[in-house]
Amino acid sequence: MSENRSGAVGKPPTMADVARHLGISRQLVSIVMRDAPGASEETRARVREAARELGFAPHTGARTLRQTRSWTLGVLFVPAHAAEHEIVEAIYPLAAKHGYDVVLSALTDTRGLEASVEELVGHRCAALLLIGAPLEEGLMARLVDRVLVPVVSVGSGARNGDYDVIRSAGDEGMRAAVEHLVSLGHEEIAFVTLDSMPDGPLRRRGYESAVRDLGREVDLVTVPGDYRDDDYFEEAGAAAGLALLERPRLPTAVLVPNDSAAIGLLLTLARNGVRVPQDVSLVGFDDNPMSRLSAIDLTTSRQDPEMLARAAVDVAVRRIEAEPGTVRRTGELVVPTTFIARSSSAEPRRG
Amino acid sequence: MSENRSGAVGKPPTMADVARHLGISRQLVSIVMRDAPGASEETRARVREAARELGFAPHTGARTLRQTRSWTLGVLFVPAHAAEHEIVEAIYPLAAKHGYDVVLSALTDTRGLEASVEELVGHRCAALLLIGAPLEEGLMARLVDRVLVPVVSVGSGARNGDYDVIRSAGDEGMRAAVEHLVSLGHEEIAFVTLDSMPDGPLRRRGYESAVRDLGREVDLVTVPGDYRDDDYFEEAGAAAGLALLERPRLPTAVLVPNDSAAIGLLLTLARNGVRVPQDVSLVGFDDNPMSRLSAIDLTTSRQDPEMLARAAVDVAVRRIEAEPGTVRRTGELVVPTTFIARSSSAEPRRG
DNA sequence: TTGTACGCGTTATCAC
DNA sequence: GTGATAACGCGTACAA
């Protein structure tokens, strides 16, 4: 066993240390670490090796301090939102492709949007990406106003704001779901309203217009309360399930604008002896990892996290690197969803 | 609508700008921003107000560069591990209480442990906290050796390594579960083996020793494959469910060392007409948010994320602030779990 | 409370 | 490829 060295002190090595170690100049080390032109391949190899050996990594703070422009993207996300982690993960390689680093900031119960933004501003991020942030219009407005860098919001946000919005085509996802159910022969398609969710109203409207276009009745199941986090979505779905069970007669299909809620509903129905899809067809939205489980196998519309991340990074980089003169209007970019039919939806029961 | 200013450039303000704006000295602003003594309450208020107004936040890089010691904790986590987000969230306020900032680094498929650690080292973190990192012994050893700061691993890791380990008392949680089931009258208690999970073997041993102590038979349900991520845990549970259903006779109770897997198993049983707890009692481990859903209501042992986070931060801070001479041996800290009886466990079926 | 001075580790730009 | 030098924004020490 190697000697115990936890708690080891000693200052971390600097570029000068690496240079001294190799008997070369400090700026040559800098060139290598930045992948800048001006060093031979052999030198690069030697420098990298020495850096590994000495445990050297360039001081990020010193680098951002000195650099003329920032090469850091600030990403604000909500750890409690399980469905969004894939977006966050996808950002890293995309940012790297453009030459940007990423700094994460978590939005939690004890840490408001303002504290998070201040942290990212402190890191002198070139742009801020908000992933699924619970946006309050007023708060956002003040915030964007205080921040001197472009802001891109993924999954929520007002149109025509001072920031760009990337969102999934929730309305079209709902339309696809309705068309799918109608093609299976469903007449009674209920919809669980989750209007407090970002994009909730949009998805509801997609359902409503699709149902009307196809000559079916709008049937909204409302659940009380504010549902903003994943934990609560499941509860909201469970509550909707109980509401449905109290009806004299179940609809033949239920559409839920969020997979977590759909799963909560599914479990509640199952616990009460209602089989899916034999008794009721169920369709969600998101394509949560859980939805793919064989025991759930939920028909849903997939939000492609990779595409959302790519759109967000692209927009941010374009804003950052835009000529100061060419101030384009902020916009809303809609990313299509993919409808995935699984076994939670089938032909309606008879009677 | 306010004028469009996205893509706005202009350098971010500095302390000097704030000072100039107020007609005071730069270091007075510094004093206020650091909460250091030497400014009147009135001045503090004015400075804070001006900082808000100008959108000023101290340049983190410049600050860490100048400071003699680092006041940053580097947190390495896996966004895909849903169960761990509460630990990450809890770290922020705890670190703040000790005066530390937090920098997050995500471990993803496209981003190895080494890249993440390098990022944190670049930020000159005073210590590294690994949350549920999938640790390979060799990799960890090399890593800890290269990093000059203390490393604390939560939830996994080898004893006697060069880093501190914080983990839950998984063995005792399993014992509590067995005792609970036995007290309900269960004779046949099966255990789903998830040995590839960090702490998996520990929990299995807890089950085995408890079952033997109480005079019951060890009954292990093994599922093939490597299960390290949440997504796979659910599948592993589902696979275990199928394995159980193939038996001529079900045990009266099943113990699963992970809630996600337990839920996968629960769903599989439910889909196949096996009722929980009427036909089979089910006990998990973790107290996932999902386990609390009324439709699932899983009996489990709660890993307290707050306690784990507190232990990790405390150990890290102690290591950081230890006198260079007093090099204490790295250790393993065990945090107790809380057994929570819910409705997924009940008296055994007859026959 | 202010002013002055210095240095943290790096990038950037010279001339060599 | 080297070497010299300036500058980034801030913390810290000291004298006024």
XYZ file of C-alpha atoms (C1' of nucleotides) in Angstrom:
734
model
C 0.000 0.000 0.000
C 1.310 3.424 -0.867
C 2.104 5.709 1.982
C -0.716 7.686 3.431
C -0.797 11.096 1.891
C -4.311 12.375 2.305
C -4.245 15.837 3.677
C -1.056 16.384 1.752
C -0.268 20.033 1.313
C 2.289 21.712 -0.870
C 1.279 24.190 -3.476
C 0.103 22.879 -6.808
C 2.675 23.168 -9.585
C 2.579 26.077 -12.017
C 3.618 26.390 -15.615
C 6.928 27.731 -14.426
C 7.499 24.519 -12.491
C 6.780 22.411 -15.540
C 9.077 24.586 -17.657
C 11.870 24.393 -15.125
C 11.424 20.657 -14.884
C 12.009 20.373 -18.634
C 14.506 23.168 -18.988
C 12.323 25.092 -21.393
C 10.543 28.415 -21.295
C 7.290 28.990 -19.487
C 5.477 30.327 -22.516
C 6.311 27.223 -24.470
C 4.439 25.255 -21.858
C 1.587 27.700 -22.217
C 1.534 27.161 -25.958
C 1.292 23.423 -25.516
C -1.412 23.565 -22.868
C -3.487 25.855 -25.074
C -2.928 23.780 -28.199
C -1.643 26.957 -29.775
C 0.739 26.921 -32.737
C 4.423 27.312 -32.076
C 5.699 24.025 -30.674
C 6.978 20.866 -32.257
C 5.155 17.599 -31.822
C 8.007 16.242 -29.806
C 7.943 19.175 -27.428
C 4.192 18.824 -27.020
C 4.588 15.215 -26.037
C 7.313 16.002 -23.537
C 5.337 18.838 -21.989
C 2.167 16.778 -21.675
C 4.083 13.970 -20.089
C 5.737 16.298 -17.589
C 2.372 17.866 -16.770
C 0.913 14.443 -16.002
C 3.868 13.507 -13.926
C 3.834 16.651 -11.838
C 0.051 16.705 -11.592
C -0.130 20.060 -13.285
C -3.335 21.527 -14.667
C -3.492 25.147 -15.831
C -5.023 27.478 -13.266
C -8.482 28.118 -14.706
C -8.840 31.341 -12.766
C -5.593 32.800 -14.007
C -6.473 31.775 -17.537
C -9.910 33.388 -17.581
C -8.467 36.402 -15.867
C -5.904 36.987 -18.527
C -7.856 35.980 -21.588
C -9.441 38.694 -23.666
C -12.666 36.812 -23.994
C -14.415 34.203 -21.982
C -14.507 30.641 -23.247
C -16.830 29.360 -20.578
C -20.473 28.375 -20.858
C -22.496 28.588 -17.650
C -25.100 25.869 -17.295
C -27.862 26.240 -14.772
C -29.768 23.048 -14.086
C -32.060 21.414 -11.554
C -30.583 18.202 -10.152
C -34.034 17.097 -9.032
C -35.241 16.989 -12.632
C -34.280 13.479 -13.597
C -35.438 13.866 -17.169
C -33.018 16.668 -17.891
C -29.719 15.136 -16.982
C -29.207 13.926 -20.516
C -29.353 17.473 -21.794
C -26.730 18.575 -19.311
C -24.502 15.657 -20.218
C -24.804 16.377 -23.920
C -23.636 19.951 -23.459
C -20.070 19.045 -22.522
C -18.909 17.586 -25.832
C -20.874 20.136 -27.837
C -19.299 23.025 -25.974
C -15.875 21.454 -26.354
C -16.379 21.270 -30.088
C -16.723 25.037 -30.122
C -13.780 25.431 -27.775
C -15.765 26.220 -24.657
C -15.502 24.946 -21.122
C -18.568 24.327 -19.004
C -19.352 25.429 -15.484
C -22.352 23.873 -13.776
C -24.562 25.522 -11.228
C -27.294 23.668 -9.412
C -30.679 25.158 -8.730
C -31.999 23.791 -5.453
C -34.547 24.563 -2.799
C -31.977 26.361 -0.701
C -30.362 28.146 -3.604
C -32.351 30.513 -5.725
C -31.922 31.458 -9.326
C -30.185 34.628 -8.303
C -27.458 32.948 -6.281
C -26.805 30.525 -9.103
C -26.598 33.244 -11.687
C -24.279 35.257 -9.513
C -22.010 32.260 -9.219
C -21.884 31.867 -12.986
C -21.319 35.553 -13.527
C -18.482 35.290 -11.032
C -16.924 32.724 -13.318
C -17.249 35.218 -16.148
C -19.243 32.902 -18.352
C -19.665 34.012 -21.929
C -23.290 32.885 -21.922
C -25.824 31.292 -19.602
C -27.815 28.201 -20.465
C -30.842 27.537 -18.290
C -32.003 23.944 -18.418
C -35.580 23.448 -17.348
C -35.410 26.333 -14.921
C -38.685 27.091 -13.198
C -39.057 30.531 -14.655
C -41.028 33.268 -13.105
C -41.476 35.972 -15.672
C -40.640 38.885 -13.427
C -37.622 37.222 -11.920
C -36.299 36.250 -15.313
C -36.707 39.726 -16.703
C -34.768 41.303 -13.854
C -32.153 38.650 -14.133
C -31.536 38.840 -17.828
C -31.377 42.548 -17.420
C -28.610 42.345 -14.856
C -26.561 39.835 -16.750
C -24.438 41.252 -19.522
C -24.188 38.002 -21.441
C -26.617 36.140 -23.690
C -29.105 33.862 -21.978
C -30.598 30.750 -23.550
C -33.430 28.922 -21.862
C -34.145 25.309 -22.702
C -37.604 23.932 -22.130
C -39.340 26.965 -20.798
C -39.594 30.685 -21.090
C -41.624 33.411 -22.659
C -41.571 34.195 -26.314
C -40.310 37.624 -27.239
C -38.257 37.895 -24.096
C -34.753 39.190 -23.888
C -33.386 35.701 -24.128
C -33.519 32.833 -26.559
C -35.767 29.889 -25.955
C -35.281 26.326 -27.092
C -38.199 24.027 -26.588
C -39.699 20.805 -27.784
C -42.704 20.791 -30.027
C -44.975 19.660 -27.223
C -48.102 20.592 -29.119
C -47.121 18.438 -32.055
C -46.236 15.601 -29.745
C -49.719 15.740 -28.300
C -51.229 15.851 -31.761
C -49.248 12.773 -32.758
C -50.511 11.006 -29.654
C -54.136 11.887 -30.395
C -53.799 10.779 -33.989
C -52.247 7.519 -32.845
C -55.078 6.851 -30.410
C -57.757 7.778 -32.936
C -56.196 5.490 -35.513
C -56.459 2.678 -32.965
C -60.150 3.409 -32.714
C -60.362 5.447 -29.530
C -63.333 7.780 -29.127
C -62.920 8.955 -25.542
C -59.500 10.453 -25.000
C -58.955 12.244 -21.703
C -56.075 14.623 -21.023
C -54.436 15.244 -17.668
C -53.872 18.964 -17.272
C -50.495 19.964 -15.866
C -50.581 23.647 -16.607
C -48.130 24.651 -13.901
C -45.419 22.704 -15.683
C -43.286 24.677 -18.134
C -44.798 24.043 -21.552
C -47.830 22.490 -19.874
C -50.342 24.864 -21.464
C -48.692 24.424 -24.855
C -49.154 20.676 -24.693
C -52.729 21.038 -23.528
C -53.518 23.259 -26.470
C -51.939 20.716 -28.804
C -54.260 18.068 -27.413
C -57.313 20.305 -27.584
C -56.805 21.368 -31.149
C -55.996 17.831 -32.319
C -59.032 16.379 -30.599
C -61.284 19.015 -32.098
C -59.806 18.564 -35.547
C -60.539 14.851 -35.395
C -64.054 15.321 -34.137
C -63.577 14.013 -30.613
C -64.555 15.632 -27.357
C -62.160 17.559 -25.158
C -61.999 15.836 -21.761
C -59.677 17.490 -19.277
C -58.719 15.860 -15.984
C -57.536 18.527 -13.611
C -55.506 17.930 -10.499
C -55.137 20.562 -7.825
C -51.792 22.010 -6.812
C -48.618 23.262 -8.336
C -46.464 20.582 -9.893
C -43.012 21.690 -10.859
C -40.650 18.946 -9.797
C -40.378 15.355 -10.853
C -41.312 14.097 -7.421
C -44.542 15.977 -7.633
C -45.304 15.000 -11.202
C -45.623 11.418 -10.078
C -47.958 12.469 -7.318
C -49.941 14.569 -9.741
C -50.351 11.549 -11.982
C -51.431 9.452 -9.023
C -53.993 12.094 -8.070
C -55.290 12.161 -11.631
C -55.616 8.393 -11.477
C -57.751 8.623 -8.358
C -59.877 11.292 -10.010
C -60.435 9.015 -12.987
C -61.327 6.063 -10.784
C -64.064 8.081 -9.175
C -65.794 8.536 -12.479
C -68.724 6.271 -13.260
C -66.977 5.283 -16.440
C -63.347 5.419 -17.513
C -62.300 6.941 -20.829
C -60.726 4.424 -23.190
C -57.508 6.379 -23.409
C -55.647 8.882 -21.254
C -53.050 11.307 -22.477
C -50.581 12.711 -19.941
C -48.202 15.508 -20.928
C -45.360 14.159 -18.810
C -43.977 10.637 -18.424
C -43.376 10.887 -14.699
C -47.009 11.797 -14.198
C -48.099 9.087 -16.601
C -46.176 6.531 -14.569
C -47.776 7.740 -11.356
C -51.135 7.338 -13.028
C -50.243 3.922 -14.397
C -49.231 2.664 -10.974
C -52.409 3.970 -9.396
C -54.563 2.299 -12.007
C -52.624 -0.966 -11.670
C -53.025 -0.943 -7.892
C -56.763 -0.571 -8.401
C -57.100 -3.418 -10.833
C -57.285 -1.382 -14.014
C -55.096 -2.922 -16.685
C -53.101 -0.929 -19.203
C -53.664 -1.174 -22.116
C -56.502 -3.705 -21.888
C -58.813 -1.404 -19.965
C -57.248 1.955 -20.702
C -54.598 3.088 -23.141
C -52.000 5.452 -21.791
C -49.705 7.897 -23.590
C -47.110 10.140 -22.017
C -44.544 12.732 -23.057
C -40.759 12.877 -22.586
C -39.478 9.353 -22.983
C -38.090 9.153 -19.498
C -35.605 6.355 -18.961
C -38.243 4.713 -16.770
C -40.744 4.698 -19.592
C -38.575 2.260 -21.464
C -38.713 -0.326 -18.709
C -40.327 -3.503 -19.869
C -42.718 -3.358 -16.929
C -43.930 0.097 -17.970
C -43.262 0.320 -21.685
C -45.027 3.615 -22.088
C -46.089 5.039 -25.417
C -44.702 8.543 -25.507
C -43.112 11.345 -27.490
C -39.385 11.540 -27.145
C -37.731 14.854 -26.480
C -34.310 14.438 -27.937
C -31.901 15.753 -25.295
C -29.023 15.749 -27.744
C -30.907 17.954 -30.185
C -32.037 20.327 -27.466
C -28.502 20.608 -26.160
C -27.114 21.152 -29.616
C -29.612 23.877 -30.373
C -28.877 25.603 -27.077
C -25.123 25.515 -27.518
C -25.335 26.629 -31.124
C -27.535 29.585 -30.313
C -25.357 30.580 -27.371
C -22.167 30.416 -29.404
C -23.734 32.378 -32.231
C -24.792 35.080 -29.781
C -21.400 35.191 -28.140
C -19.524 35.434 -31.367
C -21.902 37.778 -33.144
C -20.480 41.067 -34.287
C -21.383 43.719 -31.723
C -23.316 45.539 -34.390
C -25.547 42.747 -35.589
C -28.001 42.411 -32.743
C -30.456 39.847 -33.893
C -33.826 39.552 -32.250
C -34.058 36.837 -29.663
C -36.071 33.920 -30.863
C -37.707 30.666 -30.084
C -36.366 27.499 -31.582
C -38.633 24.489 -31.702
C -37.121 21.029 -31.721
C -39.324 18.251 -33.087
C -40.283 15.256 -30.996
C -40.402 11.617 -32.010
C -43.524 9.616 -31.328
C -42.793 6.168 -29.951
C -45.590 3.613 -29.827
C -45.137 1.054 -27.082
C -47.421 -1.405 -25.382
C -49.231 1.001 -23.052
C -51.507 1.936 -25.925
C -53.663 -0.487 -27.895
C -57.116 -0.844 -29.357
C -59.867 0.352 -27.038
C -61.769 -2.061 -24.855
C -65.256 -2.929 -25.979
C -68.083 -1.337 -24.094
C -41.352 45.189 -23.855
C -37.842 46.173 -22.977
C -35.440 46.756 -25.771
C -33.679 43.765 -27.191
C -30.310 43.389 -25.631
C -29.405 39.778 -26.002
C -25.928 39.406 -27.382
C -25.017 42.564 -25.534
C -21.301 42.940 -25.171
C -19.326 45.369 -23.079
C -16.949 44.120 -20.466
C -18.355 43.128 -17.112
C -17.829 45.689 -14.365
C -14.956 45.390 -11.921
C -14.598 46.458 -8.333
C -12.944 49.597 -9.589
C -16.087 50.407 -11.584
C -18.260 49.969 -8.544
C -15.920 52.096 -6.453
C -15.833 54.830 -9.055
C -19.603 54.727 -9.317
C -19.855 55.429 -5.594
C -16.821 57.681 -5.286
C -15.117 55.388 -2.815
C -11.990 53.280 -2.840
C -11.686 49.941 -4.520
C -10.544 48.101 -1.418
C -13.579 49.276 0.460
C -15.687 47.512 -2.124
C -13.504 44.476 -1.659
C -14.057 44.583 2.060
C -17.792 44.657 1.605
C -17.881 41.871 -0.963
C -15.791 39.663 1.289
C -17.803 40.513 4.408
C -14.538 41.548 5.962
C -14.375 43.996 8.844
C -13.655 47.616 8.063
C -16.794 49.141 6.606
C -19.831 50.784 8.152
C -23.242 49.227 7.756
C -24.341 52.142 5.640
C -21.419 51.722 3.282
C -22.108 48.036 2.993
C -25.664 48.729 1.974
C -24.631 51.279 -0.607
C -21.968 49.010 -2.081
C -24.313 46.056 -2.302
C -26.927 48.165 -3.966
C -24.449 49.525 -6.495
C -23.184 46.009 -7.209
C -26.723 44.868 -7.935
C -27.368 47.835 -10.113
C -24.244 47.441 -12.177
C -24.534 43.686 -12.334
C -21.223 43.234 -10.597
C -20.031 39.962 -9.115
C -16.443 39.471 -7.969
C -14.293 37.674 -10.498
C -13.967 34.189 -9.018
C -10.781 33.524 -10.936
C -9.033 36.637 -9.775
C -10.130 35.922 -6.239
C -8.829 32.357 -6.128
C -5.693 33.488 -7.855
C -4.899 36.052 -5.241
C -5.978 34.143 -2.176
C -3.381 32.248 -0.221
C -5.578 29.222 0.179
C -8.379 27.762 -1.799
C -11.900 28.053 -0.492
C -13.454 25.838 -3.116
C -14.804 22.330 -2.788
C -14.845 20.273 -5.964
C -17.822 17.944 -6.247
C -17.762 15.135 -8.734
C -21.145 13.564 -9.358
C -23.050 11.423 -11.839
C -26.119 13.221 -13.207
C -27.590 9.884 -14.269
C -27.781 8.742 -10.659
C -31.143 10.098 -9.649
C -30.850 8.936 -6.070
C -27.783 11.044 -5.423
C -28.984 14.458 -6.357
C -30.074 15.160 -2.815
C -26.543 14.634 -1.578
C -25.216 17.113 -4.114
C -27.869 19.640 -3.200
C -27.140 19.309 0.493
C -23.468 20.078 -0.035
C -24.012 23.704 -1.007
C -25.321 25.044 2.310
C -22.949 22.857 4.307
C -19.942 24.103 2.389
C -21.135 27.667 2.737
C -21.327 27.235 6.490
C -17.605 26.506 6.480
C -16.962 29.363 4.087
C -16.422 27.264 0.996
C -17.704 27.622 -2.528
C -18.662 24.614 -4.596
C -17.685 23.681 -8.120
C -19.569 20.844 -9.764
C -18.202 18.468 -12.308
C -20.345 15.903 -14.066
C -19.220 12.375 -14.729
C -20.774 11.175 -17.964
C -20.320 8.522 -20.593
C -18.291 10.870 -22.743
C -16.279 12.300 -19.911
C -14.092 10.124 -17.794
C -13.074 10.512 -14.199
C -9.727 11.887 -15.296
C -11.157 14.759 -17.315
C -13.468 15.692 -14.467
C -10.706 15.646 -11.923
C -8.494 17.738 -14.159
C -11.251 20.295 -14.425
C -11.562 20.492 -10.652
C -7.835 20.680 -10.178
C -7.836 23.510 -12.705
C -10.211 25.335 -10.405
C -7.715 24.785 -7.595
C -10.207 23.062 -5.342
C -9.094 22.555 -1.773
C -10.592 19.064 -1.743
C -12.463 16.691 -4.008
C -15.747 15.023 -3.079
C -16.735 12.076 -5.207
C -20.438 11.294 -5.013
C -21.334 7.770 -6.042
C -18.486 7.619 -8.501
C -18.091 4.262 -10.183
C -14.684 3.566 -8.780
C -12.176 1.301 -10.326
C -9.485 0.594 -7.821
C -6.534 1.115 -10.115
C -7.922 4.286 -11.619
C -8.693 5.741 -8.225
C -5.256 4.968 -6.898
C -3.523 6.712 -9.793
C -5.884 9.588 -9.476
C -5.562 10.205 -5.791
C -1.847 9.976 -6.260
C -1.796 12.737 -8.862
C -4.069 15.058 -6.965
C -2.406 17.046 -4.241
C -5.589 17.644 -2.258
C -7.669 15.439 0.035
C -10.221 13.180 -1.629
C -13.451 12.026 -0.006
C -15.598 9.392 -1.626
C -19.254 9.065 -0.711
C -20.995 5.765 -1.204
C -18.183 3.702 -2.587
C -14.497 3.072 -2.394
C -12.001 0.794 -0.821
C -11.148 0.791 2.846
C -7.561 1.648 3.669
C -7.100 3.666 0.520
C -5.475 7.031 0.276
C -8.799 8.749 0.548
C -11.632 8.937 3.023
C -14.820 7.004 2.483
C -18.303 7.872 3.671
C -20.916 5.227 3.258
C -24.259 4.106 4.569
C -24.576 1.166 6.886
C -26.044 -1.005 4.170
C -25.448 -4.192 6.131
C -27.394 -2.894 9.094
C -30.179 -1.716 6.835
C -30.487 -5.227 5.464
C -30.483 -6.659 8.958
C -33.273 -4.321 9.986
C -35.258 -5.413 6.953
C -34.810 -9.081 7.740
C -35.792 -8.562 11.360
C -38.857 -6.640 10.252
C -39.917 -9.416 7.904
C -39.274 -12.129 10.456
C -41.290 -10.257 13.037
C -44.162 -10.225 10.568
C -43.905 -13.987 10.385
C -41.990 -14.508 7.148
C -40.041 -17.720 6.767
C -38.908 -17.547 3.147
C -37.014 -14.346 2.495
C -35.245 -14.079 -0.834
C -32.544 -11.532 -1.635
C -31.807 -10.054 -5.044
C -28.062 -9.959 -5.528
C -26.672 -6.754 -7.042
C -23.008 -7.278 -6.379
C -21.771 -5.007 -9.142
C -23.331 -2.040 -7.367
C -21.056 -0.129 -5.021
C -21.798 -1.478 -1.561
C -23.742 -4.337 -3.145
C -21.655 -7.077 -1.553
C -21.821 -5.328 1.810
C -25.586 -5.344 1.741
C -25.708 -8.951 0.657
C -23.526 -9.956 3.582
C -25.805 -8.020 5.903
C -28.759 -10.024 4.634
C -26.915 -13.321 4.837
C -25.711 -12.886 8.362
C -29.084 -11.629 9.598
C -30.954 -14.492 7.974
C -28.568 -17.018 9.473
C -28.762 -15.426 12.884
C -32.537 -15.708 12.810
C -32.510 -19.292 11.622
C -33.856 -18.718 8.126
C -32.435 -19.938 4.855
C -30.292 -17.842 2.574
C -32.050 -17.539 -0.791
C -30.179 -15.495 -3.370
C -31.758 -14.398 -6.646
C -29.003 -13.615 -9.092
C -29.429 -11.587 -12.237
C -26.813 -11.582 -14.964
C -25.010 -8.455 -16.092
C -23.339 -5.403 -14.691
C -25.678 -2.919 -13.111
C -24.167 0.403 -12.241
C -26.627 3.057 -13.322
C -30.139 3.765 -12.185
C -31.573 2.929 -15.572
C -30.089 -0.512 -15.314
C -31.078 -1.070 -11.730
C -34.698 -0.990 -12.748
C -34.017 -3.494 -15.479
C -32.100 -5.657 -13.060
C -35.101 -5.659 -10.748
C -37.384 -6.524 -13.625
C -35.093 -9.394 -14.573
C -35.109 -10.622 -10.997
C -38.901 -10.487 -11.067
C -39.011 -12.697 -14.127
C -36.583 -15.098 -12.496
C -38.841 -15.319 -9.460
C -41.935 -15.875 -11.563
C -40.292 -18.876 -13.174
C -39.995 -20.594 -9.843
C -42.553 -23.218 -8.944
C -43.262 -21.284 -5.778
C -42.671 -17.682 -4.786
C -40.949 -16.758 -1.545
C -43.203 -14.855 0.844
C -40.852 -11.893 0.941
C -38.191 -10.397 -1.305
C -35.425 -8.099 -0.184
C -33.791 -5.869 -2.805
C -30.697 -3.839 -1.921
C -31.739 -0.898 -4.085
C -35.069 0.880 -4.422
C -34.856 1.380 -8.169
C -34.383 -2.326 -8.615
C -37.164 -3.024 -6.130
C -39.522 -0.856 -8.156
C -38.581 -2.647 -11.349
C -39.360 -5.883 -9.589
C -42.613 -4.544 -8.167
C -43.818 -3.468 -11.587
C -42.945 -6.802 -13.122
C -44.805 -8.668 -10.422
C -47.817 -6.374 -10.744
C -47.946 -6.845 -14.501
C -48.013 -10.565 -13.923
C -50.815 -10.514 -11.432
C -48.747 -10.902 -8.293
C -49.951 -8.484 -5.637
C -47.675 -6.692 -3.196
C -47.911 -7.194 -0.263
C -50.773 -9.685 -0.370
C -48.837 -12.304 -2.310
C -45.282 -11.144 -1.680
C -43.775 -8.621 0.684
C -41.128 -6.345 -0.777
C -38.398 -4.346 0.924
C -35.865 -2.082 -0.753
C -32.970 0.140 0.180
C -32.374 3.880 -0.391
C -35.706 5.599 0.054
C -35.812 6.938 -3.453
C -38.305 9.728 -3.981
C -40.303 7.285 -6.083
C -40.562 4.857 -3.209
C -42.673 7.335 -1.336
C -45.334 7.463 -4.021
C -48.653 6.260 -2.762
C -48.859 3.817 -5.646
C -45.569 2.226 -4.659
C -45.171 2.917 -0.960
C -42.098 0.785 -0.594
C -40.751 -0.385 2.726
C -37.098 0.570 2.713
C -34.080 1.836 4.590
C -33.463 5.489 4.153
C -29.998 6.720 3.344
C -30.020 10.190 4.711
C -28.485 12.362 1.976
C -28.143 15.248 4.372
C -26.119 13.181 6.811
C -23.926 11.753 4.101
C -23.282 15.211 2.720
C -22.538 16.578 6.156
C -20.084 13.809 6.911
C -18.345 14.310 3.582
C -18.027 18.066 3.971
C -16.898 17.788 7.567
C -14.197 15.270 6.735
C -13.030 17.310 3.761
C -12.824 20.511 5.758
C -11.006 18.774 8.566
C -8.456 17.409 6.111
C -8.016 20.769 4.438
C -7.537 22.630 7.629
C -5.427 20.056 9.402
C -2.012 21.135 10.490
C 0.501 19.940 7.891
C 2.169 17.836 10.566
C -0.858 15.928 11.826
C -1.463 13.528 8.983
C -4.272 11.344 10.201
C -4.921 7.999 8.595
C -7.674 8.038 6.034
C -10.756 6.348 7.309
C -14.190 5.055 6.618
C -17.172 6.749 8.152
C -20.404 4.831 8.380
C -23.673 6.721 8.452
C -26.646 4.882 9.932
C -29.781 4.231 7.927
C -33.377 4.563 9.021
C -35.753 1.712 8.477
C -39.118 2.825 7.151
C -41.998 0.382 7.150
C -44.536 1.076 4.448
C -47.296 -0.916 2.866
C -45.196 -3.045 0.525
C -44.476 -5.360 3.428
C -47.104 -7.164 5.502
C -47.842 -10.516 7.045
C -47.033 -13.424 4.769
C -49.724 -15.045 2.657
C -51.032 -18.368 3.883
C -49.806 -21.408 2.034
C -11.920 55.068 5.557
C -8.262 56.017 1.793
C -4.085 55.493 -1.153
C -0.175 52.938 -2.508
C 2.161 48.969 -3.712
C 2.745 44.255 -4.686
C 1.887 39.628 -6.419
C -1.107 35.568 -7.631
C -0.524 32.339 -12.668
C -1.620 33.055 -16.874
C -2.108 35.008 -21.825
C -0.536 38.067 -25.202
C 2.817 40.519 -27.805
C 6.955 41.878 -28.663
C 11.895 41.477 -30.408
C 15.317 38.172 -30.721
C 11.926 28.170 -30.370
C 13.567 31.984 -26.023
C 13.271 35.938 -23.026
C 11.315 40.228 -21.452
C 7.438 42.723 -20.260
C 2.671 44.158 -19.580
C -1.752 43.261 -18.077
C -6.007 40.791 -16.323
C -9.076 41.729 -11.294
C -8.500 40.992 -6.993
C -6.595 40.299 -1.901
C -3.496 41.848 1.428
C -0.408 44.674 4.009
C 0.800 49.104 5.470
C 0.919 53.939 6.305
C -1.710 57.865 6.384
